[in-house]
Tab-separated table of C-alpha atoms and ligand atoms in Angstrom:
chain	number	residue	atom	x	y	z
A	1	MET	CA	37.210	15.819	1.958
A	2	ASN	CA	37.230	12.267	0.851
A	3	PHE	CA	33.498	10.854	0.044
A	4	LEU	CA	32.432	9.322	3.622
A	5	PRO	CA	29.737	6.817	2.994
A	6	GLU	CA	28.719	6.942	6.852
A	7	VAL	CA	27.457	10.556	6.226
A	8	PHE	CA	25.926	10.535	2.920
A	9	SER	CA	22.659	8.732	2.214
A	10	ASN	CA	22.443	4.984	1.369
A	11	ASN	CA	22.443	5.420	-2.391
A	12	SER	CA	25.288	8.021	-2.732
A	13	ALA	CA	28.426	7.141	-4.295
A	14	MET	CA	31.494	8.727	-6.169
A	15	VAL	CA	31.604	7.596	-9.661
A	16	ASN	CA	34.358	8.557	-11.949
A	17	GLY	CA	35.210	11.626	-9.564
A	18	GLU	CA	31.508	12.690	-9.470
A	19	LEU	CA	29.099	12.588	-6.615
A	20	VAL	CA	25.879	10.418	-7.774
A	21	ILE	CA	22.906	10.170	-5.560
A	22	GLY	CA	19.912	8.026	-6.231
A	23	GLY	CA	21.690	7.224	-9.718
A	24	CYS	CA	21.744	11.074	-10.462
A	25	LYS	CA	24.803	13.118	-10.938
A	26	ALA	CA	25.185	15.946	-8.769
A	27	THR	CA	26.326	18.025	-11.613
A	28	SER	CA	23.203	17.137	-13.708
A	29	LEU	CA	20.958	17.813	-10.661
A	30	ALA	CA	22.522	21.213	-10.091
A	31	LYS	CA	22.223	22.127	-13.813
A	32	GLU	CA	18.592	20.869	-14.049
A	33	PHE	CA	17.148	22.280	-10.776
A	34	GLY	CA	19.634	24.999	-9.908
A	35	THR	CA	21.457	25.484	-6.512
A	36	PRO	CA	21.255	25.534	-3.468
A	37	LEU	CA	19.328	22.437	-3.737
A	38	PHE	CA	18.199	19.859	-1.345
A	39	VAL	CA	18.414	16.396	-2.581
A	40	ILE	CA	16.500	13.523	-0.895
A	41	ASP	CA	17.356	10.087	-1.534
A	42	GLU	CA	13.719	8.920	-1.624
A	43	ASN	CA	14.727	5.016	-1.364
A	44	ASP	CA	16.767	5.841	1.661
A	45	PHE	CA	14.019	7.858	3.346
A	46	LYS	CA	11.579	5.004	2.866
A	47	SER	CA	14.140	2.358	4.155
A	48	ARG	CA	14.613	4.463	7.363
A	49	ILE	CA	10.812	4.597	7.837
A	50	ASN	CA	10.818	0.885	7.637
A	51	GLY	CA	13.804	0.304	9.639
A	52	TRP	CA	12.234	2.209	12.728
A	53	LYS	CA	8.692	0.615	12.124
A	54	ASN	CA	10.230	-2.925	11.948
A	55	ALA	CA	12.613	-2.345	14.821
A	56	LEU	CA	9.523	-1.383	17.026
A	57	ASN	CA	7.253	-3.973	16.004
A	58	SER	CA	9.668	-6.800	16.234
A	59	ASN	CA	11.076	-5.913	19.698
A	60	PHE	CA	7.806	-4.957	21.326
A	61	GLY	CA	5.500	-7.414	19.605
A	62	SER	CA	1.874	-6.856	20.706
A	63	SER	CA	3.018	-3.787	22.725
A	64	ALA	CA	4.405	-2.050	19.844
A	65	GLY	CA	2.451	1.405	19.706
A	66	GLU	CA	3.187	3.708	16.546
A	67	VAL	CA	6.065	5.224	14.930
A	68	TYR	CA	5.177	8.829	14.644
A	69	TYR	CA	7.497	10.641	12.294
A	70	ALA	CA	8.278	14.217	13.784
A	71	SER	CA	7.228	16.126	10.918
A	72	LYS	CA	9.001	19.374	12.234
A	73	SER	CA	12.485	17.652	11.171
A	74	PHE	CA	11.196	18.063	7.688
A	75	VAL	CA	7.807	17.789	5.760
A	76	SER	CA	5.993	18.183	2.541
A	77	VAL	CA	2.877	16.855	1.041
A	78	GLU	CA	4.933	14.367	-0.801
A	79	VAL	CA	6.881	13.241	2.303
A	80	ALA	CA	3.861	12.958	4.264
A	81	LYS	CA	2.433	10.539	1.741
A	82	TRP	CA	5.491	8.477	1.965
A	83	ILE	CA	4.997	8.237	5.745
A	84	ALA	CA	1.283	7.370	5.325
A	85	GLU	CA	1.938	4.470	2.561
A	86	ALA	CA	4.748	2.928	5.116
A	87	GLY	CA	1.876	2.762	7.452
A	88	ILE	CA	3.368	4.843	10.325
A	89	GLY	CA	2.108	7.913	12.246
A	90	ILE	CA	2.998	11.532	11.922
A	91	ASP	CA	3.518	13.895	14.697
A	92	VAL	CA	2.539	17.691	13.938
A	93	CYS	CA	3.168	20.463	16.202
A	94	THR	CA	1.578	23.353	14.383
A	95	GLY	CA	-1.799	23.725	12.446
A	96	GLY	CA	0.537	24.391	9.421
A	97	GLU	CA	2.086	20.885	9.856
A	98	LEU	CA	-1.326	19.366	10.366
A	99	ALA	CA	-2.636	21.009	7.152
A	100	VAL	CA	0.359	19.381	5.327
A	101	ALA	CA	-0.675	15.848	6.659
A	102	LEU	CA	-4.152	16.438	5.766
A	103	ALA	CA	-3.274	17.744	2.221
A	104	ALA	CA	-1.514	14.344	1.783
A	105	ASN	CA	-4.919	12.531	2.935
A	106	PHE	CA	-2.826	11.271	6.027
A	107	PRO	CA	-5.148	9.189	7.975
A	108	ALA	CA	-6.236	11.200	10.731
A	109	ASN	CA	-6.322	8.306	13.392
A	110	ARG	CA	-2.302	8.229	12.795
A	111	ILE	CA	-1.866	11.891	13.655
A	112	GLU	CA	-0.611	12.981	16.806
A	113	VAL	CA	-0.674	16.683	17.773
A	114	HIS	CA	2.143	18.389	19.582
A	115	GLY	CA	2.689	21.971	20.712
A	116	ASN	CA	3.193	23.797	23.852
A	117	ASN	CA	0.881	26.725	23.063
A	118	LYS	CA	-1.705	25.159	20.523
A	119	SER	CA	-4.296	27.779	19.537
A	120	GLU	CA	-7.923	27.107	20.072
A	121	ALA	CA	-8.143	27.071	16.263
A	122	GLU	CA	-5.571	24.278	16.208
A	123	ILE	CA	-7.262	22.352	18.840
A	124	ALA	CA	-10.711	22.497	17.272
A	125	LYS	CA	-9.282	21.467	13.795
A	126	ALA	CA	-7.500	18.527	15.279
A	127	ILE	CA	-10.378	17.407	17.076
A	128	SER	CA	-12.866	17.906	14.214
A	129	VAL	CA	-10.521	15.797	11.798
A	130	GLY	CA	-10.340	13.037	14.396
A	131	VAL	CA	-6.738	12.927	15.107
A	132	ALA	CA	-5.387	9.797	17.218
A	133	LYS	CA	-4.245	11.950	20.229
A	134	ILE	CA	-3.568	15.304	21.435
A	135	VAL	CA	-0.454	15.599	23.566
A	136	ILE	CA	-1.482	18.147	26.238
A	137	ASP	CA	1.271	20.320	27.473
A	138	SER	CA	-0.251	22.736	30.187
A	139	MET	CA	-3.105	23.101	32.699
A	140	GLN	CA	-4.703	25.493	30.573
A	141	GLU	CA	-4.687	23.247	27.796
A	142	ILE	CA	-6.585	20.436	29.747
A	143	GLU	CA	-9.377	22.642	30.094
A	144	ARG	CA	-9.288	24.059	26.437
A	145	VAL	CA	-9.081	20.434	24.812
A	146	ASP	CA	-11.905	19.235	27.168
A	147	ARG	CA	-14.190	22.256	26.319
A	148	LEU	CA	-13.532	22.114	22.699
A	149	ALA	CA	-14.064	18.175	22.602
A	150	LYS	CA	-17.330	18.687	24.419
A	151	ALA	CA	-18.455	21.301	21.844
A	152	ALA	CA	-17.466	18.678	19.128
A	153	GLY	CA	-19.524	16.312	20.870
A	154	LYS	CA	-16.502	14.116	21.091
A	155	VAL	CA	-14.235	12.433	23.745
A	156	GLN	CA	-10.578	13.141	22.775
A	157	ASN	CA	-7.745	10.753	23.420
A	158	VAL	CA	-4.841	12.550	25.114
A	159	LEU	CA	-1.461	11.924	26.239
A	160	LEU	CA	0.192	14.207	29.079
A	161	ARG	CA	3.717	15.499	28.200
A	162	ILE	CA	5.956	14.848	31.192
A	163	THR	CA	9.197	16.474	32.279
A	164	PRO	CA	10.979	13.624	33.964
A	165	GLY	CA	13.989	15.848	34.959
A	166	VAL	CA	16.454	14.330	32.956
A	167	GLU	CA	19.612	16.157	31.394
A	168	ALA	CA	20.071	14.924	28.115
A	169	HIS	CA	23.504	15.396	26.800
A	170	THR	CA	23.140	17.677	23.838
A	171	HIS	CA	23.022	21.293	23.042
A	172	GLU	CA	21.244	23.387	25.572
A	173	ALA	CA	18.618	24.624	22.783
A	174	ILE	CA	17.574	21.397	21.931
A	175	SER	CA	17.601	19.619	25.314
A	176	THR	CA	13.988	19.442	26.499
A	177	ALA	CA	13.132	17.511	29.513
A	178	HIS	CA	15.201	18.980	32.374
A	179	GLU	CA	13.255	21.064	34.888
A	180	ASP	CA	13.609	24.584	33.815
A	181	VAL	CA	11.847	24.343	30.275
A	182	LYS	CA	8.807	25.266	28.708
A	183	PHE	CA	7.450	21.878	27.918
A	184	GLY	CA	5.362	19.661	29.734
A	185	PHE	CA	4.674	18.958	33.424
A	186	SER	CA	7.385	18.158	35.764
A	187	ILE	CA	7.383	15.005	37.962
A	188	ALA	CA	9.529	16.729	40.804
A	189	SER	CA	7.221	19.696	41.389
A	190	GLY	CA	4.296	17.677	41.556
A	191	ALA	CA	2.804	19.392	38.317
A	192	ALA	CA	2.531	16.016	36.627
A	193	TRP	CA	0.344	14.456	39.226
A	194	LYS	CA	-1.992	17.468	39.244
A	195	ALA	CA	-2.183	17.224	35.443
A	196	ILE	CA	-3.106	13.674	35.680
A	197	ILE	CA	-5.835	14.381	38.486
A	198	ALA	CA	-7.167	17.189	36.174
A	199	THR	CA	-7.309	14.984	32.980
A	200	GLN	CA	-9.027	12.103	34.989
A	201	SER	CA	-11.790	14.378	35.955
A	202	ALA	CA	-12.273	16.155	32.435
A	203	SER	CA	-15.422	14.473	31.102
A	204	ASN	CA	-14.409	14.831	27.480
A	205	LEU	CA	-10.820	13.656	27.559
A	206	ALA	CA	-9.661	10.160	27.609
A	207	LEU	CA	-6.041	9.886	29.224
A	208	GLU	CA	-4.106	7.180	27.172
A	209	GLY	CA	-1.004	7.424	28.706
A	210	LEU	CA	2.336	9.579	29.256
A	211	HIS	CA	4.820	11.282	26.994
A	212	CYS	CA	7.987	12.569	27.486
A	213	HIS	CA	10.681	13.746	24.550
A	214	ILE	CA	14.038	14.365	26.291
A	215	GLY	CA	16.146	16.248	23.488
A	216	SER	CA	17.364	15.853	20.204
A	217	GLN	CA	20.677	14.461	18.743
A	218	ILE	CA	21.440	12.325	21.606
A	219	PHE	CA	23.695	9.289	21.822
A	220	GLU	CA	23.854	8.402	25.285
A	221	ASN	CA	21.420	5.833	26.564
A	222	GLU	CA	21.339	7.139	30.095
A	223	GLY	CA	18.763	9.893	29.348
A	224	PHE	CA	16.426	7.403	27.623
A	225	ILE	CA	16.705	5.041	30.508
A	226	LEU	CA	16.002	7.254	33.095
A	227	ALA	CA	13.089	8.939	31.417
A	228	THR	CA	11.536	5.542	30.871
A	229	GLN	CA	12.128	4.706	34.638
A	230	LYS	CA	10.582	7.675	35.765
A	231	LEU	CA	7.567	7.663	33.418
A	232	LEU	CA	6.783	3.910	34.312
A	233	GLU	CA	7.036	4.764	37.982
A	234	LEU	CA	4.512	7.488	37.432
A	235	SER	CA	2.314	4.979	35.557
A	236	ALA	CA	2.410	2.591	38.600
A	237	LYS	CA	1.357	5.478	40.664
A	238	PHE	CA	-1.601	6.136	38.303
A	239	ARG	CA	-2.483	2.349	38.597
A	240	ASP	CA	-2.400	2.523	42.419
A	241	GLU	CA	-4.602	5.483	42.593
A	242	PHE	CA	-7.274	4.867	39.781
A	243	LYS	CA	-6.999	1.217	39.704
A	244	SER	CA	-6.620	0.885	36.150
A	245	GLU	CA	-3.552	1.096	33.679
A	246	LEU	CA	-2.521	3.731	31.272
A	247	SER	CA	-2.455	1.995	27.902
A	248	GLU	CA	0.309	4.061	26.114
A	249	LEU	CA	4.055	5.453	26.831
A	250	ASP	CA	5.209	7.610	24.134
A	251	LEU	CA	8.942	8.049	24.501
A	252	GLY	CA	9.594	10.863	21.819
A	253	GLY	CA	12.411	10.923	19.515
A	254	GLY	CA	15.870	12.439	19.757
A	255	TYR	CA	18.173	9.638	18.277
A	256	GLY	CA	21.334	11.293	16.961
A	257	ILE	CA	22.836	10.932	13.571
A	258	ALA	CA	26.331	11.208	12.029
A	259	TYR	CA	27.340	14.470	10.526
A	260	LEU	CA	31.088	13.894	10.694
A	261	ALA	CA	33.565	11.128	9.940
A	262	GLY	CA	33.514	8.874	13.059
A	263	ASP	CA	30.251	10.331	14.606
A	264	LYS	CA	28.143	7.360	16.012
A	265	THR	CA	24.768	6.517	14.818
A	266	PHE	CA	21.880	4.351	16.148
A	267	ASP	CA	20.838	1.116	14.911
A	268	PRO	CA	17.068	1.171	15.342
A	269	ASN	CA	17.036	-2.443	16.036
A	270	GLN	CA	19.521	-2.118	18.740
A	271	VAL	CA	17.875	0.849	20.275
A	272	MET	CA	14.601	-0.670	20.340
A	273	ALA	CA	15.926	-4.024	21.598
A	274	ALA	CA	17.373	-2.269	24.588
A	275	LEU	CA	14.241	-0.295	25.349
A	276	ALA	CA	12.120	-3.289	24.940
A	277	GLU	CA	14.432	-4.965	27.648
A	278	LEU	CA	14.463	-1.883	29.923
A	279	VAL	CA	10.635	-1.545	29.651
A	280	LYS	CA	9.758	-5.091	30.263
A	281	SER	CA	12.037	-5.190	33.349
A	282	GLU	CA	10.595	-2.026	34.654
A	283	CYS	CA	7.106	-3.012	34.236
A	284	ASN	CA	7.860	-6.253	35.809
A	285	ARG	CA	9.251	-4.266	39.051
A	286	HIS	CA	6.090	-2.127	39.263
A	287	ASN	CA	3.879	-5.077	38.270
A	288	LEU	CA	2.494	-3.371	35.322
A	289	LYS	CA	1.330	-4.764	32.051
A	290	VAL	CA	3.695	-3.491	29.329
A	291	PRO	CA	1.900	-0.442	27.576
A	292	LYS	CA	2.019	0.437	23.966
A	293	ILE	CA	5.245	1.831	23.263
A	294	SER	CA	5.452	4.714	20.848
A	295	ILE	CA	8.436	6.734	19.440
A	296	GLU	CA	8.574	9.683	17.531
A	297	PRO	CA	12.115	10.005	15.475
A	298	GLY	CA	12.549	12.874	13.218
A	299	ARG	CA	16.233	13.489	12.585
A	300	ALA	CA	17.058	9.891	12.354
A	301	ILE	CA	14.628	9.366	9.409
A	302	ALA	CA	15.032	12.466	7.490
A	303	GLY	CA	18.525	13.613	8.469
A	304	PRO	CA	20.732	11.357	6.736
A	305	THR	CA	18.552	11.076	3.564
A	306	THR	CA	19.497	14.492	2.297
A	307	THR	CA	22.563	16.184	0.714
A	308	THR	CA	22.460	20.095	0.066
A	309	LEU	CA	24.368	20.944	-3.166
A	310	TYR	CA	25.809	24.513	-3.443
A	311	GLU	CA	27.639	26.418	-6.125
A	312	VAL	CA	30.977	28.133	-5.183
A	313	GLY	CA	30.674	31.941	-6.091
A	314	THR	CA	33.750	33.533	-4.795
A	315	THR	CA	37.050	32.562	-2.806
A	316	LYS	CA	39.176	35.079	-0.795
A	317	ASP	CA	42.490	34.560	1.192
A	318	VAL	CA	42.407	36.256	4.396
A	319	GLU	CA	45.614	36.990	6.524
A	320	LEU	CA	45.263	35.813	10.066
A	321	GLU	CA	47.556	36.918	12.983
A	322	GLY	CA	50.815	34.873	13.004
A	323	GLY	CA	51.160	35.068	9.124
A	324	LYS	CA	48.687	32.229	8.419
A	325	THR	CA	45.861	32.546	5.887
A	326	ARG	CA	42.340	31.342	5.818
A	327	ARG	CA	40.504	30.791	2.601
A	328	TYR	CA	36.889	31.886	2.531
A	329	ILE	CA	34.849	29.799	0.071
A	330	ALA	CA	31.398	31.475	-0.412
A	331	VAL	CA	28.396	29.591	-1.738
A	332	ASP	CA	25.107	30.397	-2.974
A	333	GLY	CA	23.121	29.794	0.279
A	334	GLY	CA	24.141	29.590	3.868
A	335	MET	CA	22.251	30.696	7.177
A	336	SER	CA	18.917	30.801	5.400
A	337	ASP	CA	18.654	27.155	4.312
A	338	ASN	CA	21.022	25.899	7.260
A	339	ILE	CA	20.763	27.926	10.515
A	340	ARG	CA	22.112	24.993	12.544
A	341	PRO	CA	25.705	25.876	12.511
A	342	GLY	CA	24.892	29.409	13.710
A	343	LEU	CA	22.201	28.337	16.335
A	344	TYR	CA	23.842	25.252	17.800
A	345	GLY	CA	27.460	25.448	16.741
A	346	ALA	CA	26.365	22.331	14.514
A	347	LYS	CA	29.072	20.824	12.478
A	348	TYR	CA	28.843	19.528	8.838
A	349	SER	CA	31.240	18.072	6.262
A	350	ALA	CA	31.727	18.979	2.727
A	351	LEU	CA	32.727	17.372	-0.382
A	352	LEU	CA	33.611	18.526	-3.669
A	353	ALA	CA	30.900	16.964	-5.755
A	354	ASN	CA	31.908	17.872	-9.537
A	355	ARG	CA	35.221	16.381	-9.907
A	356	THR	CA	38.319	15.093	-8.218
A	357	SER	CA	41.241	17.261	-7.159
A	358	THR	CA	44.603	16.415	-6.469
A	359	SER	CA	45.438	19.800	-4.991
A	360	THR	CA	46.618	19.810	-1.280
A	361	GLY	CA	44.057	20.721	1.325
A	362	ILE	CA	43.907	24.198	2.520
A	363	ASN	CA	42.506	25.746	5.753
A	364	SER	CA	39.122	26.914	4.627
A	365	ARG	CA	35.943	28.308	5.991
A	366	LEU	CA	32.754	27.499	4.076
A	367	VAL	CA	30.518	30.560	4.123
A	368	GLY	CA	27.225	31.704	2.759
A	369	LYS	CA	26.120	34.804	0.847
A	370	HIS	CA	24.085	36.845	3.541
A	371	CYS	CA	24.865	39.936	4.981
A	372	GLU	CA	26.287	38.617	8.283
A	373	THR	CA	29.677	37.582	9.701
A	374	GLY	CA	28.100	34.503	11.307
A	375	ASP	CA	26.692	33.119	8.309
A	376	ILE	CA	29.169	30.186	8.270
A	377	ILE	CA	28.345	26.776	7.314
A	378	ILE	CA	31.565	25.047	8.346
A	379	ARG	CA	34.008	26.942	10.491
A	380	GLU	CA	37.044	25.027	9.544
A	381	ILE	CA	37.607	22.546	7.042
A	382	ASP	CA	40.636	21.515	4.578
A	383	LEU	CA	39.187	21.951	1.069
A	384	PRO	CA	41.445	21.499	-2.011
A	385	SER	CA	43.352	24.433	-2.832
A	386	ASP	CA	41.977	24.711	-6.118
A	387	VAL	CA	38.280	24.858	-5.451
A	388	ALA	CA	36.935	27.726	-7.548
A	389	PRO	CA	33.987	29.403	-8.697
A	390	GLY	CA	31.732	27.000	-10.272
A	391	ASP	CA	32.568	24.060	-8.381
A	392	ILE	CA	29.700	22.190	-6.647
A	393	LEU	CA	30.117	21.365	-2.959
A	394	ALA	CA	27.701	18.765	-1.264
A	395	ILE	CA	26.868	18.960	2.408
A	396	PRO	CA	25.376	15.626	3.435
A	397	ALA	CA	23.080	15.034	6.322
A	398	THR	CA	21.003	18.262	6.033
A	399	GLY	CA	17.567	16.568	5.883
A	400	ALA	CA	16.609	17.436	9.404
A	401	TYR	CA	16.022	20.952	10.490
A	402	GLY	CA	17.526	22.538	7.229
A	403	ARG	CA	14.718	23.202	4.878
A	404	SER	CA	12.372	22.891	7.521
A	405	MET	CA	14.107	25.827	9.523
A	406	ALA	CA	14.862	27.775	6.397
A	407	SER	CA	14.104	31.555	6.518
A	408	ASN	CA	13.980	34.421	3.998
A	409	TYR	CA	16.564	36.365	5.749
A	410	ASN	CA	17.989	39.001	3.070
A	411	HIS	CA	15.106	38.124	1.097
A	412	MET	CA	16.767	34.621	0.053
A	413	LEU	CA	14.559	32.278	-1.628
A	414	LYS	CA	13.895	28.963	-0.238
A	415	PRO	CA	15.865	26.255	-2.106
A	416	ALA	CA	13.799	23.367	-4.059
A	417	VAL	CA	13.626	19.907	-2.352
A	418	ILE	CA	14.071	17.152	-5.070
A	419	SER	CA	13.611	13.680	-4.580
A	420	VAL	CA	15.933	11.133	-6.447
A	421	ALA	CA	15.542	7.491	-7.046
A	422	ASN	CA	16.896	4.917	-9.443
A	423	GLY	CA	18.361	7.707	-11.706
A	424	SER	CA	15.189	9.832	-11.962
A	425	ALA	CA	14.637	13.129	-10.157
A	426	ARG	CA	11.723	15.278	-9.508
A	427	THR	CA	10.771	18.228	-7.639
A	428	ILE	CA	8.734	17.828	-4.347
A	429	LEU	CA	8.830	21.318	-2.990
A	430	ARG	CA	9.866	23.940	-5.623
A	431	ARG	CA	12.116	26.785	-5.161
A	432	GLU	CA	10.563	30.154	-4.089
A	433	SER	CA	10.474	32.730	-6.605
A	434	GLU	CA	10.922	36.514	-6.087
A	435	ALA	CA	7.051	36.747	-7.104
A	436	ASP	CA	6.445	34.469	-4.021
A	437	LEU	CA	8.271	36.940	-1.874
A	438	LEU	CA	6.598	39.873	-3.286
A	439	ALA	CA	3.268	38.414	-3.059
A	440	LEU	CA	3.313	39.148	0.520
A	441	ASP	CA	3.688	42.920	-0.036
A	442	VAL	CA	0.258	44.745	0.134
A	443	VAL	CA	-0.700	48.399	0.309
A	444	GLU	CA	-4.030	48.594	2.045
A	445	ALA	CA	-6.016	51.597	2.759
A	446	PRO	CA	-5.856	52.576	6.565
A	447	ARG	CA	-8.844	51.207	8.525
A	448	THR	CA	-9.889	52.717	11.652
A	449	ILE	CA	-9.064	50.797	14.739
A	450	LYS	CA	-10.697	51.338	17.811
B	1	LLP	N1	8.772	14.459	19.622
B	1	LLP	C1	8.928	15.752	20.182
B	1	LLP	C2	7.895	16.230	21.036
B	1	LLP	C3	9.838	16.855	19.613
B	1	LLP	O1	9.745	18.077	20.213
B	1	LLP	C4	11.019	16.480	18.703
B	1	LLP	C5	11.844	17.457	18.415
B	1	LLP	C6	10.873	15.175	18.125
B	1	LLP	C7	9.870	14.267	18.528
B	1	LLP	C8	11.866	14.921	17.156
B	1	LLP	O2	13.214	14.766	17.576
B	1	LLP	P1	14.339	14.234	16.781
B	1	LLP	O3	14.050	12.711	16.566
B	1	LLP	O4	14.231	14.943	15.431
B	1	LLP	O5	15.637	14.583	17.481
B	1	LLP	N2	15.939	22.138	15.512
B	1	LLP	C9	16.697	21.400	16.363
B	1	LLP	C10	16.072	20.105	16.707
B	1	LLP	C11	14.559	20.526	17.564
B	1	LLP	C12	13.910	19.219	17.963
B	1	LLP	C13	12.638	19.792	18.587
B	1	LLP	N3	11.758	18.673	18.857
B	1	LLP	C14	17.936	21.169	15.402
B	1	LLP	O6	18.145	21.504	14.455
B	1	LLP	O7	18.814	20.385	16.094
């Protein structure tokens, strides 16, 4: 329950018993913007972008490719502008994410398009705006992108998403590169090689290289090592067959962040140094030139920068078997703004943000306000026994896959996202209103459909 600097954004501190983020008091932010509230530490976000960019550039030198920020972790037009200004790329995986990037005037030649089932409209749009590359995920897509590029009179740069058959040590739902998944072309089954042959013979596709993404919230290096080895082995096979070398290797994202006291974090420079050493030695072994190396961190940039503020609404002591009690502390958000505990069993910490308490900790469960028993933000946490309605609780490290996975369950309104820096705060994504929700309800005259 103490303030843990390692899980809060860089410019967060406790000052006179109150949480201050980017120079703004949490209590004042809650008062001004309402709760639940996502508070992004803008300077922290920007320095994390630069951290990954500099780490890639300094360790790979002339073979540094692009850092593509995985916008699925969190994006808004303003955030896409920060990414563009920092001079890195952006990874979009739907037409919606592409629309946000374009609304931010993101340079198309730094946009990379993902997705295992892109629609023809999404592909056509991507080609027409001139994206840097499309990462192809299926045999049908090879034909579709080729055909749509031809129709547009263009040759489209593409990567092939490869499944290296790596078991990443993370939650099953966010592990993506073992064999039995919907993503990519598996090496073991021969699908990857077939896809390479098909792409090579497609007249309007230019195969730049291979891509893989082994999962998310990963800490063990072995997965990354194995994936890199397998993809370079495949690149060597390509060279032997086609007598030319692939120019890019994109190793995806997945770098884990700290949510709880004692969790590990990745230092971008250390990760990139280890990766550079591995890539160089593997390329040496296969007698390959070092290709351009690209990465796609999402969580590692957005995650630690954001804190959710909630207001406590009710508390309740529930008798458990064996005479114990559990205190339920309910806040004004929950599973509609953070589905991760429900979906992945993700764990978070919480901090009393508006005052210090000298009361002893009591076994508590932090829950939301949705009509669902599983609407739990933190299953088990010691919170001061005097936490009461009106208190502000802060949950750190909610920047990735929080707001971006938010829903309107129970017709909850998606919270605002505000950016704080140097004592100023501004809304970058406004809170939804009831009018926003009701705007979708229409009463149409029936039309005959045959
Ligand atoms: N590149 C590709 C192709 C991806 O599919 C992903 C994430 C990333 C990059 C970024 O991964 P990151 O660096 O953020 O780990 N909703 C889940 C995470 C799903 C990740 C999906 N793909 C969660 O809340 O944990």
